[in-house]
Coordinates of C-alpha atoms and ligand atoms in Angstrom, one line a residue:
X1 CA 175.6 -104.6 149.0
X2 CA 177.4 -104.3 145.6
X3 CA 181.0 -105.7 145.8
X4 CA 183.3 -103.5 143.8
X5 CA 186.6 -105.0 144.8
X6 CA 186.3 -108.9 144.5
X7 CA 189.6 -110.0 145.2
X8 CA 190.3 -113.4 143.6
X9 CA 192.2 -114.9 146.5
X10 CA 193.9 -117.2 143.8
X11 CA 197.0 -119.0 145.2
X12 CA 199.8 -118.0 142.8
X13 CA 202.4 -119.9 144.6
X14 CA 201.6 -123.1 142.8
X15 CA 203.5 -122.5 139.8
X16 CA 202.1 -124.4 136.7
X17 CA 204.7 -125.6 134.3
X18 CA 203.4 -125.1 130.9
X19 CA 205.9 -127.8 129.7
X20 CA 204.0 -130.4 131.5
X21 CA 200.9 -129.9 129.6
X22 CA 199.9 -130.2 126.1
X23 CA 197.7 -127.2 124.8
X24 CA 195.6 -127.5 121.7
X25 CA 194.4 -124.8 119.4
X26 CA 191.7 -125.2 116.9
X27 CA 191.2 -123.0 114.0
X28 CA 194.6 -121.3 112.7
X29 CA 193.6 -118.1 111.1
X30 CA 195.1 -114.7 112.3
X31 CA 194.5 -115.5 116.1
X32 CA 195.2 -119.0 116.1
X33 CA 198.5 -118.5 114.7
X34 CA 199.6 -116.1 117.2
X35 CA 198.0 -117.8 120.2
X36 CA 199.8 -121.1 119.1
X37 CA 203.0 -118.8 118.9
X38 CA 202.4 -117.6 122.5
X39 CA 201.7 -121.1 123.8
X40 CA 204.9 -122.5 122.2
X41 CA 207.0 -119.7 123.7
X42 CA 205.6 -120.5 127.1
X43 CA 206.7 -123.9 126.9
X44 CA 203.8 -125.9 125.8
X45 CA 203.7 -128.8 123.4
X46 CA 200.9 -127.4 121.0
X47 CA 198.5 -129.5 118.9
X48 CA 197.2 -127.1 116.2
X49 CA 194.2 -128.4 114.3
X50 CA 193.3 -126.9 111.0
X51 CA 189.6 -127.2 110.4
X52 CA 190.2 -125.9 106.7
X53 CA 192.5 -126.8 104.3
X54 CA 194.0 -123.3 103.7
X55 CA 195.1 -123.0 107.4
X56 CA 197.4 -126.0 106.3
X57 CA 198.9 -124.1 103.6
X58 CA 199.6 -120.9 105.8
X59 CA 199.8 -121.6 109.4
X60 CA 203.4 -122.8 109.9
X61 CA 204.7 -120.0 107.9
X62 CA 202.7 -117.6 109.9
X63 CA 204.0 -119.0 113.2
X64 CA 207.3 -119.3 111.8
X65 CA 207.3 -115.7 111.0
X66 CA 206.1 -114.7 114.4
X67 CA 208.8 -116.5 116.0
X68 CA 211.6 -115.2 113.7
X69 CA 210.4 -111.8 114.7
X70 CA 210.3 -112.5 118.4
X71 CA 213.9 -113.8 118.2
X72 CA 214.9 -110.5 116.4
X73 CA 212.8 -108.4 119.1
X74 CA 214.9 -110.5 121.9
X75 CA 211.3 -111.8 123.0
X76 CA 212.8 -115.3 122.8
X77 CA 216.1 -116.9 123.3
X78 CA 216.1 -119.4 120.6
X79 CA 215.6 -119.8 116.9
X80 CA 212.1 -120.9 115.5
X81 CA 213.3 -124.5 115.2
X82 CA 213.4 -124.7 118.9
X83 CA 209.9 -123.9 119.3
X84 CA 208.5 -125.7 116.1
X85 CA 209.9 -128.8 117.4
X86 CA 207.1 -129.0 119.9
X87 CA 204.4 -128.2 117.3
X88 CA 202.1 -130.5 115.5
X89 CA 199.8 -129.0 112.8
X90 CA 197.1 -131.4 111.7
X91 CA 193.6 -131.7 110.4
X92 CA 193.1 -134.7 112.8
X93 CA 191.1 -133.8 115.8
X94 CA 191.9 -137.2 117.3
X95 CA 195.4 -135.7 118.0
X96 CA 194.0 -133.5 120.7
X97 CA 193.4 -136.4 122.9
X98 CA 196.5 -135.8 125.4
X99 CA 195.5 -131.9 125.7
X100 CA 195.0 -130.4 129.1
X101 CA 193.6 -127.3 127.6
X102 CA 192.0 -126.5 124.1
X103 CA 191.7 -123.0 122.8
X104 CA 188.8 -122.8 120.0
X105 CA 189.7 -120.1 117.5
X106 CA 187.4 -120.3 114.8
X107 CA 185.0 -117.8 113.0
X108 CA 182.8 -115.7 115.0
X109 CA 180.0 -118.1 114.0
X110 CA 177.7 -120.0 116.6
X111 CA 177.0 -122.9 114.1
X112 CA 180.7 -123.5 113.4
X113 CA 181.7 -123.2 116.8
X114 CA 179.0 -125.7 117.7
X115 CA 180.2 -128.2 115.3
X116 CA 184.0 -127.7 116.3
X117 CA 183.0 -128.3 120.1
X118 CA 181.3 -131.6 119.3
X119 CA 184.5 -132.8 117.4
X120 CA 186.7 -131.6 120.3
X121 CA 184.9 -133.2 123.3
X122 CA 184.5 -136.4 121.4
X123 CA 188.3 -136.7 121.9
X124 CA 189.5 -134.8 124.9
X125 CA 189.8 -136.1 128.3
X126 CA 187.1 -135.4 131.3
X127 CA 189.4 -133.1 133.1
X128 CA 190.8 -131.0 129.9
X129 CA 189.6 -127.4 129.8
X130 CA 187.9 -126.1 126.8
X131 CA 187.9 -122.6 126.0
X132 CA 186.9 -120.1 123.2
X133 CA 188.3 -116.8 121.9
X134 CA 185.0 -115.6 121.0
X135 CA 185.1 -111.7 120.8
X136 CA 181.7 -111.3 122.1
X137 CA 179.5 -114.4 122.1
X138 CA 178.2 -115.0 125.7
X139 CA 179.9 -117.9 127.2
X140 CA 176.7 -119.0 128.7
X141 CA 175.1 -119.3 125.2
X142 CA 178.1 -121.4 124.1
X143 CA 177.9 -123.7 127.1
X144 CA 174.7 -124.7 125.9
X145 CA 176.4 -126.6 123.3
X146 CA 179.1 -128.5 125.2
X147 CA 178.8 -131.8 127.0
X148 CA 180.5 -130.7 130.2
X149 CA 179.9 -127.0 130.6
X150 CA 181.8 -126.6 133.9
X151 CA 185.0 -127.0 132.2
X152 CA 184.3 -124.5 129.5
X153 CA 185.4 -120.7 129.5
X154 CA 186.0 -117.8 127.5
X155 CA 189.6 -117.0 126.9
X156 CA 189.9 -113.8 125.1
X157 CA 193.3 -112.7 123.5
X158 CA 194.3 -109.6 121.8
X159 CA 196.0 -109.8 118.4
X160 CA 199.1 -110.5 118.4
X161 CA 198.9 -112.7 121.1
X162 CA 202.4 -113.7 121.6
X163 CA 203.2 -109.9 122.2
X164 CA 200.2 -108.3 124.0
X165 CA 199.7 -108.8 127.8
X166 CA 195.8 -108.8 127.5
X167 CA 193.8 -111.7 128.3
X168 CA 190.3 -112.1 129.6
X169 CA 189.2 -115.5 131.3
X170 CA 185.5 -115.3 131.3
X171 CA 183.3 -117.6 133.3
X172 CA 179.9 -118.6 131.9
X173 CA 176.9 -119.3 134.1
X174 CA 177.8 -123.1 134.5
X175 CA 181.8 -122.6 134.7
X176 CA 183.6 -124.0 137.7
X177 CA 185.1 -120.9 139.3
X178 CA 188.1 -123.0 140.5
X179 CA 189.1 -124.0 136.9
X180 CA 188.9 -120.4 136.0
X181 CA 191.2 -119.5 138.8
X182 CA 193.5 -122.3 137.5
X183 CA 193.4 -120.8 134.1
X184 CA 194.0 -117.3 135.6
X185 CA 197.3 -118.7 137.5
X186 CA 198.4 -120.7 134.4
X187 CA 198.2 -117.5 131.8
X188 CA 200.8 -115.7 134.1
X189 CA 203.1 -118.4 132.7
X190 CA 202.1 -117.0 128.9
X191 CA 203.4 -113.6 129.7
X192 CA 199.9 -112.1 130.4
X193 CA 198.4 -109.6 132.9
X194 CA 195.1 -111.6 132.8
X195 CA 191.7 -110.6 134.0
X196 CA 189.1 -113.1 135.4
X197 CA 185.7 -112.2 134.5
X198 CA 183.6 -113.8 136.9
X199 CA 180.0 -113.2 135.7
X200 CA 179.4 -113.6 132.0
X201 CA 178.3 -110.6 130.1
X202 CA 178.0 -110.0 126.2
X203 CA 181.4 -108.2 125.1
X204 CA 183.1 -108.9 128.3
X205 CA 185.2 -106.1 129.6
X206 CA 187.2 -104.5 127.0
X207 CA 184.6 -104.9 124.2
X208 CA 182.1 -103.2 126.3
X209 CA 184.1 -100.2 126.8
X210 CA 185.6 -100.0 123.2
X211 CA 182.4 -100.5 121.6
X212 CA 181.0 -97.5 123.6
X213 CA 183.8 -95.5 122.0
X214 CA 183.4 -96.8 118.5
X215 CA 179.7 -95.8 118.6
X216 CA 180.5 -92.5 119.9
X217 CA 183.3 -91.9 117.3
X218 CA 180.9 -92.8 114.5
X219 CA 178.2 -90.6 115.8
X220 CA 180.7 -87.4 116.0
X221 CA 181.7 -88.3 112.2
X222 CA 178.0 -88.9 111.2
X223 CA 176.8 -85.9 112.5
X224 CA 179.6 -83.6 111.2
X225 CA 181.4 -82.6 114.4
X226 CA 184.7 -84.1 113.3
X227 CA 186.5 -86.1 110.5
X228 CA 187.5 -89.6 110.7
X229 CA 190.9 -88.2 110.8
X230 CA 190.3 -85.8 113.5
X231 CA 188.6 -88.2 115.8
X232 CA 191.5 -90.7 115.2
X233 CA 194.2 -88.1 115.9
X234 CA 192.3 -87.1 119.0
X235 CA 192.2 -90.5 120.4
X236 CA 195.8 -91.4 119.5
X237 CA 197.1 -88.3 121.3
X238 CA 194.9 -88.4 124.4
X239 CA 193.8 -92.1 125.4
X240 CA 197.1 -93.1 123.3
X241 CA 199.2 -91.4 125.9
X242 CA 198.4 -93.1 129.0
X243 CA 196.4 -96.2 128.4
X244 CA 199.4 -98.5 128.3
X245 CA 200.3 -97.2 132.0
X246 CA 196.9 -96.6 133.5
X247 CA 193.4 -98.2 133.2
X248 CA 190.3 -95.8 133.0
X249 CA 190.1 -95.8 136.9
X250 CA 193.8 -95.1 137.6
X251 CA 193.4 -92.3 135.0
X252 CA 190.5 -90.6 136.8
X253 CA 192.5 -91.0 140.1
X254 CA 195.8 -89.5 138.4
X255 CA 193.9 -86.7 137.1
X256 CA 191.3 -85.7 139.8
X257 CA 188.0 -87.8 140.4
X258 CA 186.0 -84.8 141.3
X259 CA 186.3 -83.3 137.6
X260 CA 185.0 -86.4 136.2
X261 CA 182.1 -86.5 138.6
X262 CA 181.2 -82.8 137.6
X263 CA 181.5 -83.6 133.8
X264 CA 179.5 -86.9 133.9
X265 CA 176.2 -85.0 135.0
X266 CA 175.9 -82.8 132.0
X267 CA 177.9 -85.0 129.3
X268 CA 176.3 -88.3 129.8
X269 CA 172.8 -87.4 128.6
X270 CA 174.4 -86.1 125.3
X271 CA 176.3 -89.2 124.6
X272 CA 175.1 -91.4 121.8
X273 CA 172.9 -94.3 122.8
X274 CA 171.7 -95.5 119.5
X275 CA 171.2 -99.4 119.5
X276 CA 171.1 -99.5 115.5
X277 CA 174.4 -100.5 113.5
X278 CA 175.5 -96.9 112.3
X279 CA 175.2 -96.1 108.4
X280 CA 178.9 -95.0 108.3
X281 CA 180.2 -98.6 108.9
X282 CA 177.1 -100.4 107.4
X283 CA 177.9 -98.8 104.0
X284 CA 181.4 -99.5 104.1
X285 CA 180.7 -103.3 104.7
X286 CA 177.9 -103.5 102.3
X287 CA 180.3 -102.2 99.6
X288 CA 182.8 -105.1 100.5
X289 CA 185.3 -102.7 102.5
X290 CA 187.4 -104.8 105.1
X291 CA 189.8 -102.1 106.1
X292 CA 193.5 -102.3 105.8
X293 CA 192.9 -106.0 104.5
X294 CA 191.5 -104.9 101.3
X295 CA 192.5 -101.3 101.4
X296 CA 188.9 -100.1 102.0
X297 CA 187.8 -98.9 105.2
X298 CA 187.1 -95.7 107.3
X299 CA 190.2 -94.2 105.7
X300 CA 191.1 -94.2 102.2
X301 CA 194.4 -96.3 101.1
X302 CA 196.5 -97.3 98.1
X303 CA 197.3 -100.9 98.3
X304 CA 201.1 -100.0 99.1
X305 CA 199.7 -97.7 101.9
X306 CA 197.5 -100.4 103.3
X307 CA 200.4 -103.0 103.2
X308 CA 202.9 -100.6 104.9
X309 CA 200.0 -100.0 107.7
X310 CA 199.9 -103.6 108.7
X311 CA 203.6 -103.7 108.6
X312 CA 203.9 -100.8 110.8
X313 CA 201.4 -102.0 113.4
X314 CA 203.3 -105.1 113.9
X315 CA 206.4 -103.2 114.4
X316 CA 204.4 -101.0 116.9
X317 CA 203.2 -104.1 118.7
X318 CA 206.8 -105.0 119.4
X319 CA 207.7 -101.5 120.5
X320 CA 204.7 -101.1 122.9
X321 CA 205.3 -104.4 124.5
X322 CA 208.7 -103.3 125.5
X323 CA 207.2 -99.9 127.0
X324 CA 204.4 -102.2 128.7
X325 CA 206.9 -104.4 130.5
X326 CA 208.6 -101.4 131.9
X327 CA 205.3 -100.4 133.4
X328 CA 203.6 -103.5 134.9
X329 CA 200.5 -103.3 136.8
X330 CA 202.6 -103.5 140.1
X331 CA 205.0 -100.8 138.8
X332 CA 204.8 -98.6 142.0
X333 CA 204.8 -101.5 144.6
X334 CA 208.1 -102.6 142.9
X335 CA 209.5 -99.0 142.9
X336 CA 208.6 -98.8 146.7
X337 CA 210.3 -102.0 147.3
X338 CA 213.3 -101.1 145.6
X339 CA 213.5 -97.9 147.8
X340 CA 213.0 -99.9 151.0
X341 CA 216.1 -102.2 150.3
Ligands
NAD401 N1 191.1 -110.7 115.0 C1 191.0 -110.3 116.3 O1 191.6 -109.3 116.5 C2 190.3 -111.1 117.5 C3 190.4 -110.6 118.6 C4 189.9 -111.3 119.6 C5 189.0 -112.3 119.3 N2 188.8 -112.8 117.8 C6 188.0 -113.9 117.8 O2 188.9 -115.1 117.4 C7 188.2 -115.9 116.5 C8 188.9 -116.1 115.2 O3 189.3 -114.9 114.6 P1 190.4 -114.8 113.5 O4 190.6 -113.2 113.6 O5 191.6 -115.5 114.0 O6 189.7 -115.2 112.3 P2 190.4 -115.6 110.9 O7 189.4 -115.3 110.0 O8 191.7 -115.2 110.6 O9 190.4 -117.1 111.1 C9 189.1 -118.0 111.3 C10 189.6 -119.6 111.3 O10 188.2 -120.1 111.5 C11 188.5 -121.5 111.0 N3 187.3 -121.6 110.2 C12 186.9 -121.1 109.0 N4 185.8 -121.6 108.5 C13 185.5 -122.7 109.2 C14 184.5 -123.9 109.2 N5 183.7 -123.8 108.4 N6 184.6 -124.7 110.2 C15 185.4 -124.8 111.0 N7 186.5 -123.8 111.1 C16 186.4 -122.7 110.2 C17 189.8 -121.6 110.1 O11 190.7 -122.1 110.9 C18 190.1 -120.0 110.0 O12 191.5 -119.9 109.9 C19 186.7 -115.4 116.3 O13 185.9 -115.9 117.1 C20 187.0 -113.9 116.6 O14 185.9 -113.2 117.0 C21 189.5 -112.1 116.8

């Protein structure tokens, strides 16, 4: 029989102190910097390894900016220096030696990740856990390129990692589930509401769900049902209204399961199930469009508008975090506890 409700049975009582463990981050681009910020805020001493020289130029400034803003938003109590004292940025992989946990956060490229694992594993201890922030490479595939696959996991963060509550901990075929549960418990200390993905699958949970949505959105535009603007507006004002409170299952519970059952029968056969990369996105990428980063994406931007979108997104992540903290996963349980007092 298929198990729909697997309870992890993880002992959360054993509190793990981040301050007692050094953490390593390898790759200091967009995500590596926010992951480093998150780990510093949680109390870890962080060894941040820069595999390319540009990281050395930008990483400290980026992390400092995150910490400054976090202070302004009252996400942290102390000024950036307090946290930066615990940070080492280096090009030397050897500095990772004392780390109990390493997060690899380099480009989404198998060959690069493979090389980086060799360098990390040649220095870290036998009991250290090695993880990858890969967006969609199956963990079992990455495990083929490490010496000790049992201690290897996917650790999938959402940008900006120091404000988002999302974290997927993904087991590969050869991962030791006990170590996965340990990571799951530890990540609560990072301010996360984590998910333990016990069986490896390409794209994990949210990317599988979101990519189904991206494919359908592109299908609707390519086939003239709506414009990019219309699709975005509909998504923002529908899913955007409930998704921070409720996941897809809670949403169906809240709004009536029977209606979904009725719709699925007739709607599913009409949904896009293409396996090709759609023309709309292919054309943008082939012409060098990156999105807001270079003001060329699905929408049109002036340079100034693109910059302001980036800033507005950053502002929004702090705002939505405040709302998310008011509505944690156990919000109803907490309310009930309050009424029983
Ligand atoms: N951007 C996101 O929102 C997001 C979300 C989830 C997961 N991820 C994943 O996180 C990882 C990093 O993504 P990012 O957005 O931080 O990318 P990025 O382009 O900002 O940074 C990539 C980093 O890779 C490293 N790198 C580049 N060339 C290298 C080389 N030849 N050898 C070794 N290291 C090299 C550098 O440290 C560089 O800063 C990817 O696997 C990506 O799929 C990204």
